[in-house]
């Protein structure tokens, strides 16, 4: 049984993460969603659908089980429930899932350009697969994400956005931020004609840190 103060803390953190990414333009008014696993239960809290992200409050969050049933909450859960639950079922180490609509990394993903080791963050992220498009909210999208998540920290969804997973909400949020920072660095150095990638030795050394 999860203590009430823990529930409050978790719900507040979901709102903080959603609004922080909204302010940075990575989650849009309607696009993007955030969830967090409830410790010891096959359930999570997830952002609602149809609520303007800027106005999100802890009371609007929806508790769902991993079959997608609403357990608690007044609003409809995000349409992306299928892929959030799919990730939790496949990855017991994951306690938070963040889906955002990062514009710059999506541009890279659409062009088929993978993340290159251009900075320390890129080295710590490991491989980030680019997955094919499927309609939002569908079982097909959940299947593609589930089949590709492996041990990855993030995926780029072609023509749609990104999914990042973490041991907690801050972890998953920082991956979403890092993805955009890395792609901005790549874009800038590409404009100047040289990606300036790290040497394989430095890359491996940073990865081990
Ligand atoms: Zn989306």
GROMACS .gro file of C-alpha atoms and ligand atoms in nm:
model
  210
    1UNK     CA    1   0.000   0.000   0.000
    2UNK     CA    2   0.152   0.331  -0.109
    3UNK     CA    3   0.146   0.609   0.152
    4UNK     CA    4  -0.075   0.909   0.069
    5UNK     CA    5   0.213   1.158   0.089
    6UNK     CA    6   0.406   0.946  -0.164
    7UNK     CA    7   0.106   0.955  -0.400
    8UNK     CA    8   0.088   1.332  -0.367
    9UNK     CA    9   0.462   1.367  -0.433
   10UNK     CA   10   0.449   1.145  -0.742
   11UNK     CA   11   0.148   1.327  -0.889
   12UNK     CA   12   0.309   1.667  -0.827
   13UNK     CA   13   0.626   1.549  -0.999
   14UNK     CA   14   0.431   1.432  -1.307
   15UNK     CA   15   0.277   1.779  -1.334
   16UNK     CA   16   0.616   1.949  -1.283
   17UNK     CA   17   0.782   1.734  -1.554
   18UNK     CA   18   0.495   1.789  -1.801
   19UNK     CA   19   0.492   2.165  -1.749
   20UNK     CA   20   0.869   2.195  -1.761
   21UNK     CA   21   0.875   2.019  -2.099
   22UNK     CA   22   0.577   2.226  -2.213
   23UNK     CA   23   0.763   2.546  -2.129
   24UNK     CA   24   1.056   2.429  -2.336
   25UNK     CA   25   0.828   2.355  -2.632
   26UNK     CA   26   0.896   1.981  -2.624
   27UNK     CA   27   0.548   1.887  -2.506
   28UNK     CA   28   0.280   2.087  -2.687
   29UNK     CA   29  -0.065   2.205  -2.573
   30UNK     CA   30  -0.219   1.867  -2.659
   31UNK     CA   31   0.077   1.656  -2.767
   32UNK     CA   32   0.295   1.457  -2.528
   33UNK     CA   33   0.221   1.258  -2.214
   34UNK     CA   34   0.388   1.150  -1.892
   35UNK     CA   35   0.338   0.854  -1.660
   36UNK     CA   36   0.495   0.709  -1.346
   37UNK     CA   37   0.473   0.356  -1.208
   38UNK     CA   38   0.313   0.312  -0.867
   39UNK     CA   39   0.565   0.126  -0.656
   40UNK     CA   40   0.476  -0.235  -0.589
   41UNK     CA   41   0.164  -0.232  -0.808
   42UNK     CA   42   0.096  -0.309  -1.174
   43UNK     CA   43  -0.048   0.040  -1.208
   44UNK     CA   44   0.066   0.391  -1.298
   45UNK     CA   45  -0.044   0.752  -1.292
   46UNK     CA   46  -0.074   0.914  -1.636
   47UNK     CA   47  -0.158   1.256  -1.774
   48UNK     CA   48  -0.516   1.299  -1.901
   49UNK     CA   49  -0.620   1.352  -2.262
   50UNK     CA   50  -0.788   1.674  -2.371
   51UNK     CA   51  -0.641   1.895  -2.097
   52UNK     CA   52  -0.429   2.195  -2.201
   53UNK     CA   53  -0.085   2.104  -2.063
   54UNK     CA   54  -0.023   2.449  -1.916
   55UNK     CA   55  -0.331   2.408  -1.694
   56UNK     CA   56  -0.251   2.054  -1.578
   57UNK     CA   57  -0.307   1.987  -1.205
   58UNK     CA   58  -0.236   1.677  -0.993
   59UNK     CA   59  -0.612   1.622  -0.953
   60UNK     CA   60  -0.648   1.573  -1.330
   61UNK     CA   61  -0.414   1.271  -1.341
   62UNK     CA   62  -0.557   0.926  -1.402
   63UNK     CA   63  -0.459   0.601  -1.234
   64UNK     CA   64  -0.464   0.304  -1.470
   65UNK     CA   65  -0.372  -0.062  -1.447
   66UNK     CA   66  -0.141  -0.226  -1.699
   67UNK     CA   67  -0.437  -0.359  -1.895
   68UNK     CA   68  -0.536   0.002  -1.960
   69UNK     CA   69  -0.838   0.014  -1.724
   70UNK     CA   70  -0.905   0.336  -1.535
   71UNK     CA   71  -0.876   0.271  -1.160
   72UNK     CA   72  -0.908   0.628  -1.036
   73UNK     CA   73  -0.959   0.973  -1.184
   74UNK     CA   74  -1.221   1.200  -1.333
   75UNK     CA   75  -1.062   1.251  -1.673
   76UNK     CA   76  -0.997   1.028  -1.970
   77UNK     CA   77  -0.637   0.900  -1.967
   78UNK     CA   78  -0.393   0.988  -2.246
   79UNK     CA   79  -0.463   0.808  -2.574
   80UNK     CA   80  -0.110   0.667  -2.551
   81UNK     CA   81  -0.196   0.436  -2.257
   82UNK     CA   82  -0.121   0.127  -2.476
   83UNK     CA   83   0.247   0.208  -2.523
   84UNK     CA   84   0.307   0.334  -2.167
   85UNK     CA   85   0.171   0.009  -2.022
   86UNK     CA   86   0.359  -0.196  -2.283
   87UNK     CA   87   0.688  -0.039  -2.168
   88UNK     CA   88   0.614  -0.103  -1.797
   89UNK     CA   89   0.524  -0.465  -1.868
   90UNK     CA   90   0.844  -0.525  -2.063
   91UNK     CA   91   1.084  -0.322  -1.847
   92UNK     CA   92   1.060  -0.381  -1.469
   93UNK     CA   93   1.353  -0.136  -1.424
   94UNK     CA   94   1.148   0.150  -1.571
   95UNK     CA   95   0.944   0.366  -1.332
   96UNK     CA   96   0.867   0.662  -1.560
   97UNK     CA   97   0.777   0.707  -1.927
   98UNK     CA   98   0.784   1.045  -2.100
   99UNK     CA   99   0.656   1.101  -2.453
  100UNK     CA  100   0.732   1.440  -2.610
  101UNK     CA  101   0.717   1.604  -2.952
  102UNK     CA  102   1.078   1.734  -2.973
  103UNK     CA  103   1.088   1.929  -3.301
  104UNK     CA  104   1.462   1.920  -3.376
  105UNK     CA  105   1.535   1.556  -3.305
  106UNK     CA  106   1.219   1.463  -3.494
  107UNK     CA  107   1.368   1.645  -3.795
  108UNK     CA  108   1.681   1.434  -3.761
  109UNK     CA  109   1.476   1.116  -3.719
  110UNK     CA  110   1.260   1.194  -4.024
  111UNK     CA  111   1.578   1.235  -4.227
  112UNK     CA  112   1.700   0.899  -4.094
  113UNK     CA  113   1.991   1.062  -3.909
  114UNK     CA  114   2.086   0.883  -3.588
  115UNK     CA  115   2.238   1.049  -3.284
  116UNK     CA  116   2.614   1.083  -3.315
  117UNK     CA  117   2.866   1.103  -3.027
  118UNK     CA  118   2.892   1.483  -3.035
  119UNK     CA  119   2.895   1.542  -2.660
  120UNK     CA  120   2.898   1.379  -2.317
  121UNK     CA  121   2.519   1.341  -2.306
  122UNK     CA  122   2.521   1.148  -2.634
  123UNK     CA  123   2.778   0.908  -2.490
  124UNK     CA  124   2.567   0.838  -2.181
  125UNK     CA  125   2.247   0.781  -2.383
  126UNK     CA  126   2.375   0.488  -2.584
  127UNK     CA  127   2.201   0.384  -2.905
  128UNK     CA  128   1.871   0.559  -2.978
  129UNK     CA  129   1.670   0.369  -3.242
  130UNK     CA  130   1.442   0.543  -3.491
  131UNK     CA  131   1.112   0.358  -3.512
  132UNK     CA  132   0.864   0.370  -3.804
  133UNK     CA  133   0.542   0.570  -3.794
  134UNK     CA  134   0.218   0.424  -3.661
  135UNK     CA  135  -0.101   0.611  -3.578
  136UNK     CA  136  -0.107   0.764  -3.226
  137UNK     CA  137  -0.294   0.567  -2.961
  138UNK     CA  138  -0.297   0.242  -3.158
  139UNK     CA  139  -0.201  -0.110  -3.051
  140UNK     CA  140   0.030  -0.114  -3.351
  141UNK     CA  141   0.229   0.180  -3.211
  142UNK     CA  142   0.246   0.009  -2.871
  143UNK     CA  143   0.368  -0.309  -3.040
  144UNK     CA  144   0.643  -0.126  -3.233
  145UNK     CA  145   0.760   0.053  -2.917
  146UNK     CA  146   0.747  -0.266  -2.711
  147UNK     CA  147   0.938  -0.462  -2.976
  148UNK     CA  148   1.210  -0.198  -3.005
  149UNK     CA  149   1.257  -0.078  -2.648
  150UNK     CA  150   1.509  -0.350  -2.556
  151UNK     CA  151   1.739  -0.194  -2.299
  152UNK     CA  152   1.733   0.147  -2.465
  153UNK     CA  153   1.677   0.471  -2.275
  154UNK     CA  154   1.495   0.641  -2.561
  155UNK     CA  155   1.352   0.605  -2.908
  156UNK     CA  156   1.279   0.851  -3.185
  157UNK     CA  157   0.932   0.802  -3.334
  158UNK     CA  158   0.942   0.901  -3.701
  159UNK     CA  159   0.700   1.187  -3.785
  160UNK     CA  160   0.579   1.195  -3.425
  161UNK     CA  161   0.826   1.252  -3.139
  162UNK     CA  162   1.029   1.069  -2.879
  163UNK     CA  163   0.981   0.822  -2.594
  164UNK     CA  164   1.219   0.827  -2.300
  165UNK     CA  165   1.219   0.586  -2.008
  166UNK     CA  166   1.389   0.617  -1.673
  167UNK     CA  167   1.424   0.483  -1.322
  168UNK     CA  168   1.233   0.796  -1.216
  169UNK     CA  169   1.056   1.097  -1.367
  170UNK     CA  170   1.357   1.332  -1.351
  171UNK     CA  171   1.570   1.072  -1.525
  172UNK     CA  172   1.319   1.032  -1.810
  173UNK     CA  173   1.268   1.410  -1.838
  174UNK     CA  174   1.641   1.478  -1.858
  175UNK     CA  175   1.672   1.224  -2.141
  176UNK     CA  176   1.405   1.414  -2.337
  177UNK     CA  177   1.592   1.740  -2.275
  178UNK     CA  178   1.926   1.583  -2.365
  179UNK     CA  179   1.787   1.444  -2.691
  180UNK     CA  180   1.693   1.795  -2.799
  181UNK     CA  181   2.027   1.941  -2.682
  182UNK     CA  182   2.225   1.676  -2.871
  183UNK     CA  183   2.026   1.730  -3.191
  184UNK     CA  184   2.071   2.108  -3.162
  185UNK     CA  185   2.447   2.059  -3.125
  186UNK     CA  186   2.446   1.824  -3.425
  187UNK     CA  187   2.244   2.070  -3.633
  188UNK     CA  188   2.476   2.360  -3.545
  189UNK     CA  189   2.799   2.175  -3.616
  190UNK     CA  190   2.648   2.037  -3.939
  191UNK     CA  191   2.581   2.396  -4.051
  192UNK     CA  192   2.951   2.472  -4.001
  193UNK     CA  193   3.048   2.166  -4.199
  194UNK     CA  194   3.197   1.946  -3.928
  195UNK     CA  195   3.016   1.733  -3.669
  196UNK     CA  196   3.331   1.718  -3.457
  197UNK     CA  197   3.244   1.378  -3.311
  198UNK     CA  198   3.427   1.253  -3.002
  199UNK     CA  199   3.705   1.004  -3.061
  200UNK     CA  200   3.595   0.641  -3.002
  201UNK     CA  201   3.836   0.627  -2.704
  202UNK     CA  202   3.684   0.936  -2.537
  203UNK     CA  203   3.333   0.810  -2.616
  204UNK     CA  204   3.399   0.473  -2.455
  205UNK     CA  205   3.568   0.635  -2.154
  206UNK     CA  206   3.268   0.864  -2.093
  207UNK     CA  207   3.025   0.572  -2.136
  208UNK     CA  208   3.204   0.386  -1.858
  209UNK     CA  209   3.184   0.680  -1.615
  210LIG    ZN1  210   0.242   1.217  -2.941
   0.00000   0.00000   0.00000
